[in-house]
């Protein structure tokens, strides 16, 4: 009787181990398992060469995003307990009337275990700042034709 219990215990342990290993193996069609966890889809429009739809997974950074590691790093820095890193600009906030261009973006998916559905544009100073805070998750579309100081102008300021 003791041998029967030992075999039963052994068979039970083998069955438990087999079910624990099974999810790691490929499915019946030979495809690897679908990764679980945080996944974001970033769709960018009206941003020139940056237009497109990108997938981002973090830890480690991977996906079709052009800079997955840097995008994950900005999200990690902005993820603070009790604050939504994708929160919109609060209603009633006073914003400058600067337009940052026609670029728009939508981020959907899951981050830190929570659903995400955020929209971005560059229609006023607050929206521009919100977008710029998410670079490189969102593309850097700041104007490259801004006036720049020449070396002579810089020297004049310091005299």
mmCIF file with all atom_site columns, C-alpha atoms in Angstrom:
data_model
loop_
_atom_site.group_PDB
_atom_site.id
_atom_site.type_symbol
_atom_site.label_atom_id
_atom_site.label_alt_id
_atom_site.label_comp_id
_atom_site.label_asym_id
_atom_site.label_entity_id
_atom_site.label_seq_id
_atom_site.pdbx_PDB_ins_code
_atom_site.Cartn_x
_atom_site.Cartn_y
_atom_site.Cartn_z
_atom_site.occupancy
_atom_site.B_iso_or_equiv
_atom_site.pdbx_formal_charge
_atom_site.auth_seq_id
_atom_site.auth_comp_id
_atom_site.auth_asym_id
_atom_site.auth_atom_id
_atom_site.pdbx_PDB_model_num
ATOM 1   C CA . UNK A 1 1   ? 0.000  0.000  0.000   1.00 0.00 ? 1   UNK A CA 1
ATOM 2   C CA . UNK A 1 2   ? 2.884  2.365  0.724   1.00 0.00 ? 2   UNK A CA 1
ATOM 3   C CA . UNK A 1 3   ? 4.287  1.729  -2.770  1.00 0.00 ? 3   UNK A CA 1
ATOM 4   C CA . UNK A 1 4   ? 0.901  2.581  -4.309  1.00 0.00 ? 4   UNK A CA 1
ATOM 5   C CA . UNK A 1 5   ? 0.809  5.918  -2.483  1.00 0.00 ? 5   UNK A CA 1
ATOM 6   C CA . UNK A 1 6   ? 4.357  6.674  -3.550  1.00 0.00 ? 6   UNK A CA 1
ATOM 7   C CA . UNK A 1 7   ? 3.544  5.939  -7.188  1.00 0.00 ? 7   UNK A CA 1
ATOM 8   C CA . UNK A 1 8   ? 0.387  8.028  -6.919  1.00 0.00 ? 8   UNK A CA 1
ATOM 9   C CA . UNK A 1 9   ? 2.324  10.917 -5.444  1.00 0.00 ? 9   UNK A CA 1
ATOM 10  C CA . UNK A 1 10  ? 4.955  10.576 -8.149  1.00 0.00 ? 10  UNK A CA 1
ATOM 11  C CA . UNK A 1 11  ? 2.328  10.490 -10.910 1.00 0.00 ? 11  UNK A CA 1
ATOM 12  C CA . UNK A 1 12  ? 0.602  13.503 -9.380  1.00 0.00 ? 12  UNK A CA 1
ATOM 13  C CA . UNK A 1 13  ? 3.850  15.456 -9.300  1.00 0.00 ? 13  UNK A CA 1
ATOM 14  C CA . UNK A 1 14  ? 4.570  14.550 -12.937 1.00 0.00 ? 14  UNK A CA 1
ATOM 15  C CA . UNK A 1 15  ? 1.085  15.683 -13.960 1.00 0.00 ? 15  UNK A CA 1
ATOM 16  C CA . UNK A 1 16  ? 1.512  19.030 -12.186 1.00 0.00 ? 16  UNK A CA 1
ATOM 17  C CA . UNK A 1 17  ? 4.913  19.606 -13.788 1.00 0.00 ? 17  UNK A CA 1
ATOM 18  C CA . UNK A 1 18  ? 3.555  18.718 -17.222 1.00 0.00 ? 18  UNK A CA 1
ATOM 19  C CA . UNK A 1 19  ? 0.772  21.313 -16.931 1.00 0.00 ? 19  UNK A CA 1
ATOM 20  C CA . UNK A 1 20  ? 3.220  23.939 -15.664 1.00 0.00 ? 20  UNK A CA 1
ATOM 21  C CA . UNK A 1 21  ? 5.527  23.424 -18.663 1.00 0.00 ? 21  UNK A CA 1
ATOM 22  C CA . UNK A 1 22  ? 2.744  23.128 -21.262 1.00 0.00 ? 22  UNK A CA 1
ATOM 23  C CA . UNK A 1 23  ? 2.033  26.891 -21.669 1.00 0.00 ? 23  UNK A CA 1
ATOM 24  C CA . UNK A 1 24  ? 5.689  27.532 -22.577 1.00 0.00 ? 24  UNK A CA 1
ATOM 25  C CA . UNK A 1 25  ? 5.645  25.057 -25.450 1.00 0.00 ? 25  UNK A CA 1
ATOM 26  C CA . UNK A 1 26  ? 4.404  25.920 -28.939 1.00 0.00 ? 26  UNK A CA 1
ATOM 27  C CA . UNK A 1 27  ? 0.727  25.456 -29.754 1.00 0.00 ? 27  UNK A CA 1
ATOM 28  C CA . UNK A 1 28  ? -0.602 22.574 -31.851 1.00 0.00 ? 28  UNK A CA 1
ATOM 29  C CA . UNK A 1 29  ? 0.267  24.459 -35.065 1.00 0.00 ? 29  UNK A CA 1
ATOM 30  C CA . UNK A 1 30  ? 3.897  25.038 -34.046 1.00 0.00 ? 30  UNK A CA 1
ATOM 31  C CA . UNK A 1 31  ? 3.471  28.774 -33.325 1.00 0.00 ? 31  UNK A CA 1
ATOM 32  C CA . UNK A 1 32  ? 5.198  30.208 -30.251 1.00 0.00 ? 32  UNK A CA 1
ATOM 33  C CA . UNK A 1 33  ? 2.869  31.394 -27.477 1.00 0.00 ? 33  UNK A CA 1
ATOM 34  C CA . UNK A 1 34  ? 1.554  34.955 -27.638 1.00 0.00 ? 34  UNK A CA 1
ATOM 35  C CA . UNK A 1 35  ? 3.371  37.118 -25.062 1.00 0.00 ? 35  UNK A CA 1
ATOM 36  C CA . UNK A 1 36  ? 1.187  38.452 -22.268 1.00 0.00 ? 36  UNK A CA 1
ATOM 37  C CA . UNK A 1 37  ? 1.511  41.740 -20.424 1.00 0.00 ? 37  UNK A CA 1
ATOM 38  C CA . UNK A 1 38  ? 1.951  45.316 -21.494 1.00 0.00 ? 38  UNK A CA 1
ATOM 39  C CA . UNK A 1 39  ? 1.566  46.052 -25.182 1.00 0.00 ? 39  UNK A CA 1
ATOM 40  C CA . UNK A 1 40  ? 0.980  49.413 -26.846 1.00 0.00 ? 40  UNK A CA 1
ATOM 41  C CA . UNK A 1 41  ? -0.007 50.277 -30.395 1.00 0.00 ? 41  UNK A CA 1
ATOM 42  C CA . UNK A 1 42  ? 1.044  53.788 -31.434 1.00 0.00 ? 42  UNK A CA 1
ATOM 43  C CA . UNK A 1 43  ? -0.566 55.241 -34.571 1.00 0.00 ? 43  UNK A CA 1
ATOM 44  C CA . UNK A 1 44  ? 0.955  58.495 -35.840 1.00 0.00 ? 44  UNK A CA 1
ATOM 45  C CA . UNK A 1 45  ? -0.582 60.640 -38.597 1.00 0.00 ? 45  UNK A CA 1
ATOM 46  C CA . UNK A 1 46  ? 0.300  63.924 -40.322 1.00 0.00 ? 46  UNK A CA 1
ATOM 47  C CA . UNK A 1 47  ? 3.895  63.675 -39.082 1.00 0.00 ? 47  UNK A CA 1
ATOM 48  C CA . UNK A 1 48  ? 5.708  63.160 -42.376 1.00 0.00 ? 48  UNK A CA 1
ATOM 49  C CA . UNK A 1 49  ? 8.184  60.290 -42.369 1.00 0.00 ? 49  UNK A CA 1
ATOM 50  C CA . UNK A 1 50  ? 7.112  59.318 -38.835 1.00 0.00 ? 50  UNK A CA 1
ATOM 51  C CA . UNK A 1 51  ? 3.603  58.347 -39.998 1.00 0.00 ? 51  UNK A CA 1
ATOM 52  C CA . UNK A 1 52  ? 2.705  54.760 -39.269 1.00 0.00 ? 52  UNK A CA 1
ATOM 53  C CA . UNK A 1 53  ? 1.506  52.244 -36.738 1.00 0.00 ? 53  UNK A CA 1
ATOM 54  C CA . UNK A 1 54  ? 4.011  50.773 -34.326 1.00 0.00 ? 54  UNK A CA 1
ATOM 55  C CA . UNK A 1 55  ? 3.805  48.048 -31.689 1.00 0.00 ? 55  UNK A CA 1
ATOM 56  C CA . UNK A 1 56  ? 5.781  48.391 -28.458 1.00 0.00 ? 56  UNK A CA 1
ATOM 57  C CA . UNK A 1 57  ? 6.489  45.849 -25.724 1.00 0.00 ? 57  UNK A CA 1
ATOM 58  C CA . UNK A 1 58  ? 8.827  46.557 -22.840 1.00 0.00 ? 58  UNK A CA 1
ATOM 59  C CA . UNK A 1 59  ? 11.157 44.703 -20.470 1.00 0.00 ? 59  UNK A CA 1
ATOM 60  C CA . UNK A 1 60  ? 12.987 44.099 -22.743 1.00 0.00 ? 60  UNK A CA 1
ATOM 61  C CA . UNK A 1 61  ? 11.988 46.720 -25.308 1.00 0.00 ? 61  UNK A CA 1
ATOM 62  C CA . UNK A 1 62  ? 10.868 45.163 -28.567 1.00 0.00 ? 62  UNK A CA 1
ATOM 63  C CA . UNK A 1 63  ? 8.315  45.510 -31.324 1.00 0.00 ? 63  UNK A CA 1
ATOM 64  C CA . UNK A 1 64  ? 8.099  47.512 -34.521 1.00 0.00 ? 64  UNK A CA 1
ATOM 65  C CA . UNK A 1 65  ? 8.641  50.882 -32.771 1.00 0.00 ? 65  UNK A CA 1
ATOM 66  C CA . UNK A 1 66  ? 11.772 52.591 -34.197 1.00 0.00 ? 66  UNK A CA 1
ATOM 67  C CA . UNK A 1 67  ? 13.310 53.096 -30.703 1.00 0.00 ? 67  UNK A CA 1
ATOM 68  C CA . UNK A 1 68  ? 11.783 50.483 -28.370 1.00 0.00 ? 68  UNK A CA 1
ATOM 69  C CA . UNK A 1 69  ? 14.330 50.720 -25.530 1.00 0.00 ? 69  UNK A CA 1
ATOM 70  C CA . UNK A 1 70  ? 14.181 54.531 -25.382 1.00 0.00 ? 70  UNK A CA 1
ATOM 71  C CA . UNK A 1 71  ? 10.367 54.527 -25.676 1.00 0.00 ? 71  UNK A CA 1
ATOM 72  C CA . UNK A 1 72  ? 10.111 52.044 -22.801 1.00 0.00 ? 72  UNK A CA 1
ATOM 73  C CA . UNK A 1 73  ? 12.508 54.157 -20.727 1.00 0.00 ? 73  UNK A CA 1
ATOM 74  C CA . UNK A 1 74  ? 10.341 57.282 -21.072 1.00 0.00 ? 74  UNK A CA 1
ATOM 75  C CA . UNK A 1 75  ? 7.258  55.283 -20.096 1.00 0.00 ? 75  UNK A CA 1
ATOM 76  C CA . UNK A 1 76  ? 9.044  53.825 -17.084 1.00 0.00 ? 76  UNK A CA 1
ATOM 77  C CA . UNK A 1 77  ? 10.079 57.328 -15.942 1.00 0.00 ? 77  UNK A CA 1
ATOM 78  C CA . UNK A 1 78  ? 6.539  58.676 -16.375 1.00 0.00 ? 78  UNK A CA 1
ATOM 79  C CA . UNK A 1 79  ? 4.844  55.742 -14.634 1.00 0.00 ? 79  UNK A CA 1
ATOM 80  C CA . UNK A 1 80  ? 4.275  56.860 -11.050 1.00 0.00 ? 80  UNK A CA 1
ATOM 81  C CA . UNK A 1 81  ? 1.850  55.288 -8.595  1.00 0.00 ? 81  UNK A CA 1
ATOM 82  C CA . UNK A 1 82  ? -1.482 57.133 -8.688  1.00 0.00 ? 82  UNK A CA 1
ATOM 83  C CA . UNK A 1 83  ? -0.771 59.104 -11.888 1.00 0.00 ? 83  UNK A CA 1
ATOM 84  C CA . UNK A 1 84  ? -1.746 58.226 -15.437 1.00 0.00 ? 84  UNK A CA 1
ATOM 85  C CA . UNK A 1 85  ? 1.272  58.703 -17.747 1.00 0.00 ? 85  UNK A CA 1
ATOM 86  C CA . UNK A 1 86  ? -1.180 59.163 -20.661 1.00 0.00 ? 86  UNK A CA 1
ATOM 87  C CA . UNK A 1 87  ? -3.516 61.634 -18.907 1.00 0.00 ? 87  UNK A CA 1
ATOM 88  C CA . UNK A 1 88  ? -4.982 64.406 -21.065 1.00 0.00 ? 88  UNK A CA 1
ATOM 89  C CA . UNK A 1 89  ? -4.415 68.079 -20.347 1.00 0.00 ? 89  UNK A CA 1
ATOM 90  C CA . UNK A 1 90  ? -6.785 69.017 -17.489 1.00 0.00 ? 90  UNK A CA 1
ATOM 91  C CA . UNK A 1 91  ? -9.909 70.957 -18.479 1.00 0.00 ? 91  UNK A CA 1
ATOM 92  C CA . UNK A 1 92  ? -9.669 74.673 -17.854 1.00 0.00 ? 92  UNK A CA 1
ATOM 93  C CA . UNK A 1 93  ? -5.879 74.822 -18.030 1.00 0.00 ? 93  UNK A CA 1
ATOM 94  C CA . UNK A 1 94  ? -4.622 78.042 -19.604 1.00 0.00 ? 94  UNK A CA 1
ATOM 95  C CA . UNK A 1 95  ? -2.499 77.231 -22.649 1.00 0.00 ? 95  UNK A CA 1
ATOM 96  C CA . UNK A 1 96  ? -0.583 79.345 -25.119 1.00 0.00 ? 96  UNK A CA 1
ATOM 97  C CA . UNK A 1 97  ? -2.042 79.683 -28.596 1.00 0.00 ? 97  UNK A CA 1
ATOM 98  C CA . UNK A 1 98  ? 0.986  78.113 -30.236 1.00 0.00 ? 98  UNK A CA 1
ATOM 99  C CA . UNK A 1 99  ? 0.287  75.472 -32.834 1.00 0.00 ? 99  UNK A CA 1
ATOM 100 C CA . UNK A 1 100 ? 2.867  72.712 -33.089 1.00 0.00 ? 100 UNK A CA 1
ATOM 101 C CA . UNK A 1 101 ? 1.693  71.408 -36.449 1.00 0.00 ? 101 UNK A CA 1
ATOM 102 C CA . UNK A 1 102 ? -0.880 68.924 -37.733 1.00 0.00 ? 102 UNK A CA 1
ATOM 103 C CA . UNK A 1 103 ? 0.626  65.748 -36.228 1.00 0.00 ? 103 UNK A CA 1
ATOM 104 C CA . UNK A 1 104 ? -1.740 63.462 -34.306 1.00 0.00 ? 104 UNK A CA 1
ATOM 105 C CA . UNK A 1 105 ? -1.232 60.193 -32.473 1.00 0.00 ? 105 UNK A CA 1
ATOM 106 C CA . UNK A 1 106 ? -3.312 57.557 -30.747 1.00 0.00 ? 106 UNK A CA 1
ATOM 107 C CA . UNK A 1 107 ? -1.927 55.100 -28.220 1.00 0.00 ? 107 UNK A CA 1
ATOM 108 C CA . UNK A 1 108 ? -3.981 52.027 -27.349 1.00 0.00 ? 108 UNK A CA 1
ATOM 109 C CA . UNK A 1 109 ? -3.299 48.825 -25.475 1.00 0.00 ? 109 UNK A CA 1
ATOM 110 C CA . UNK A 1 110 ? -2.207 47.985 -21.944 1.00 0.00 ? 110 UNK A CA 1
ATOM 111 C CA . UNK A 1 111 ? 0.426  49.635 -19.775 1.00 0.00 ? 111 UNK A CA 1
ATOM 112 C CA . UNK A 1 112 ? 1.193  48.734 -16.137 1.00 0.00 ? 112 UNK A CA 1
ATOM 113 C CA . UNK A 1 113 ? -1.766 46.365 -16.269 1.00 0.00 ? 113 UNK A CA 1
ATOM 114 C CA . UNK A 1 114 ? -4.246 49.129 -17.182 1.00 0.00 ? 114 UNK A CA 1
ATOM 115 C CA . UNK A 1 115 ? -6.037 49.802 -20.457 1.00 0.00 ? 115 UNK A CA 1
ATOM 116 C CA . UNK A 1 116 ? -4.765 52.746 -22.515 1.00 0.00 ? 116 UNK A CA 1
ATOM 117 C CA . UNK A 1 117 ? -6.646 54.773 -25.112 1.00 0.00 ? 117 UNK A CA 1
ATOM 118 C CA . UNK A 1 118 ? -4.961 58.168 -25.408 1.00 0.00 ? 118 UNK A CA 1
ATOM 119 C CA . UNK A 1 119 ? -5.035 60.745 -28.192 1.00 0.00 ? 119 UNK A CA 1
ATOM 120 C CA . UNK A 1 120 ? -2.386 63.361 -28.827 1.00 0.00 ? 120 UNK A CA 1
ATOM 121 C CA . UNK A 1 121 ? -2.229 66.449 -31.032 1.00 0.00 ? 121 UNK A CA 1
ATOM 122 C CA . UNK A 1 122 ? -0.191 69.642 -31.186 1.00 0.00 ? 122 UNK A CA 1
ATOM 123 C CA . UNK A 1 123 ? -3.044 72.169 -31.310 1.00 0.00 ? 123 UNK A CA 1
ATOM 124 C CA . UNK A 1 124 ? -1.937 74.462 -28.453 1.00 0.00 ? 124 UNK A CA 1
ATOM 125 C CA . UNK A 1 125 ? 0.987  74.956 -26.094 1.00 0.00 ? 125 UNK A CA 1
ATOM 126 C CA . UNK A 1 126 ? -0.305 72.448 -23.532 1.00 0.00 ? 126 UNK A CA 1
ATOM 127 C CA . UNK A 1 127 ? -0.822 69.764 -26.178 1.00 0.00 ? 127 UNK A CA 1
ATOM 128 C CA . UNK A 1 128 ? 2.618  70.447 -27.649 1.00 0.00 ? 128 UNK A CA 1
ATOM 129 C CA . UNK A 1 129 ? 4.208  70.068 -24.194 1.00 0.00 ? 129 UNK A CA 1
ATOM 130 C CA . UNK A 1 130 ? 2.227  66.865 -23.540 1.00 0.00 ? 130 UNK A CA 1
ATOM 131 C CA . UNK A 1 131 ? 3.440  65.424 -26.871 1.00 0.00 ? 131 UNK A CA 1
ATOM 132 C CA . UNK A 1 132 ? 7.053  66.519 -26.316 1.00 0.00 ? 132 UNK A CA 1
ATOM 133 C CA . UNK A 1 133 ? 7.029  64.893 -22.855 1.00 0.00 ? 133 UNK A CA 1
ATOM 134 C CA . UNK A 1 134 ? 6.385  61.534 -24.571 1.00 0.00 ? 134 UNK A CA 1
ATOM 135 C CA . UNK A 1 135 ? 9.259  61.749 -27.092 1.00 0.00 ? 135 UNK A CA 1
ATOM 136 C CA . UNK A 1 136 ? 10.678 59.206 -28.124 1.00 0.00 ? 136 UNK A CA 1
ATOM 137 C CA . UNK A 1 137 ? 7.520  57.129 -27.596 1.00 0.00 ? 137 UNK A CA 1
ATOM 138 C CA . UNK A 1 138 ? 5.980  59.693 -29.968 1.00 0.00 ? 138 UNK A CA 1
ATOM 139 C CA . UNK A 1 139 ? 8.137  61.042 -32.792 1.00 0.00 ? 139 UNK A CA 1
ATOM 140 C CA . UNK A 1 140 ? 10.027 64.294 -32.322 1.00 0.00 ? 140 UNK A CA 1
ATOM 141 C CA . UNK A 1 141 ? 8.208  66.522 -34.796 1.00 0.00 ? 141 UNK A CA 1
ATOM 142 C CA . UNK A 1 142 ? 9.449  69.848 -33.453 1.00 0.00 ? 142 UNK A CA 1
ATOM 143 C CA . UNK A 1 143 ? 10.182 72.279 -36.228 1.00 0.00 ? 143 UNK A CA 1
ATOM 144 C CA . UNK A 1 144 ? 13.736 72.108 -37.467 1.00 0.00 ? 144 UNK A CA 1
ATOM 145 C CA . UNK A 1 145 ? 13.466 75.526 -39.089 1.00 0.00 ? 145 UNK A CA 1
ATOM 146 C CA . UNK A 1 146 ? 13.250 77.490 -35.823 1.00 0.00 ? 146 UNK A CA 1
ATOM 147 C CA . UNK A 1 147 ? 15.509 80.511 -35.665 1.00 0.00 ? 147 UNK A CA 1
ATOM 148 C CA . UNK A 1 148 ? 18.834 79.547 -34.147 1.00 0.00 ? 148 UNK A CA 1
ATOM 149 C CA . UNK A 1 149 ? 21.427 81.773 -32.609 1.00 0.00 ? 149 UNK A CA 1
ATOM 150 C CA . UNK A 1 150 ? 24.639 82.156 -34.538 1.00 0.00 ? 150 UNK A CA 1
ATOM 151 C CA . UNK A 1 151 ? 27.993 82.009 -32.786 1.00 0.00 ? 151 UNK A CA 1
ATOM 152 C CA . UNK A 1 152 ? 28.285 85.805 -33.146 1.00 0.00 ? 152 UNK A CA 1
ATOM 153 C CA . UNK A 1 153 ? 24.896 86.344 -31.438 1.00 0.00 ? 153 UNK A CA 1
ATOM 154 C CA . UNK A 1 154 ? 25.889 84.005 -28.604 1.00 0.00 ? 154 UNK A CA 1
ATOM 155 C CA . UNK A 1 155 ? 29.187 85.879 -28.093 1.00 0.00 ? 155 UNK A CA 1
ATOM 156 C CA . UNK A 1 156 ? 27.335 89.238 -28.029 1.00 0.00 ? 156 UNK A CA 1
ATOM 157 C CA . UNK A 1 157 ? 25.068 88.012 -25.218 1.00 0.00 ? 157 UNK A CA 1
ATOM 158 C CA . UNK A 1 158 ? 28.007 87.090 -23.032 1.00 0.00 ? 158 UNK A CA 1
ATOM 159 C CA . UNK A 1 159 ? 29.941 90.367 -23.445 1.00 0.00 ? 159 UNK A CA 1
#
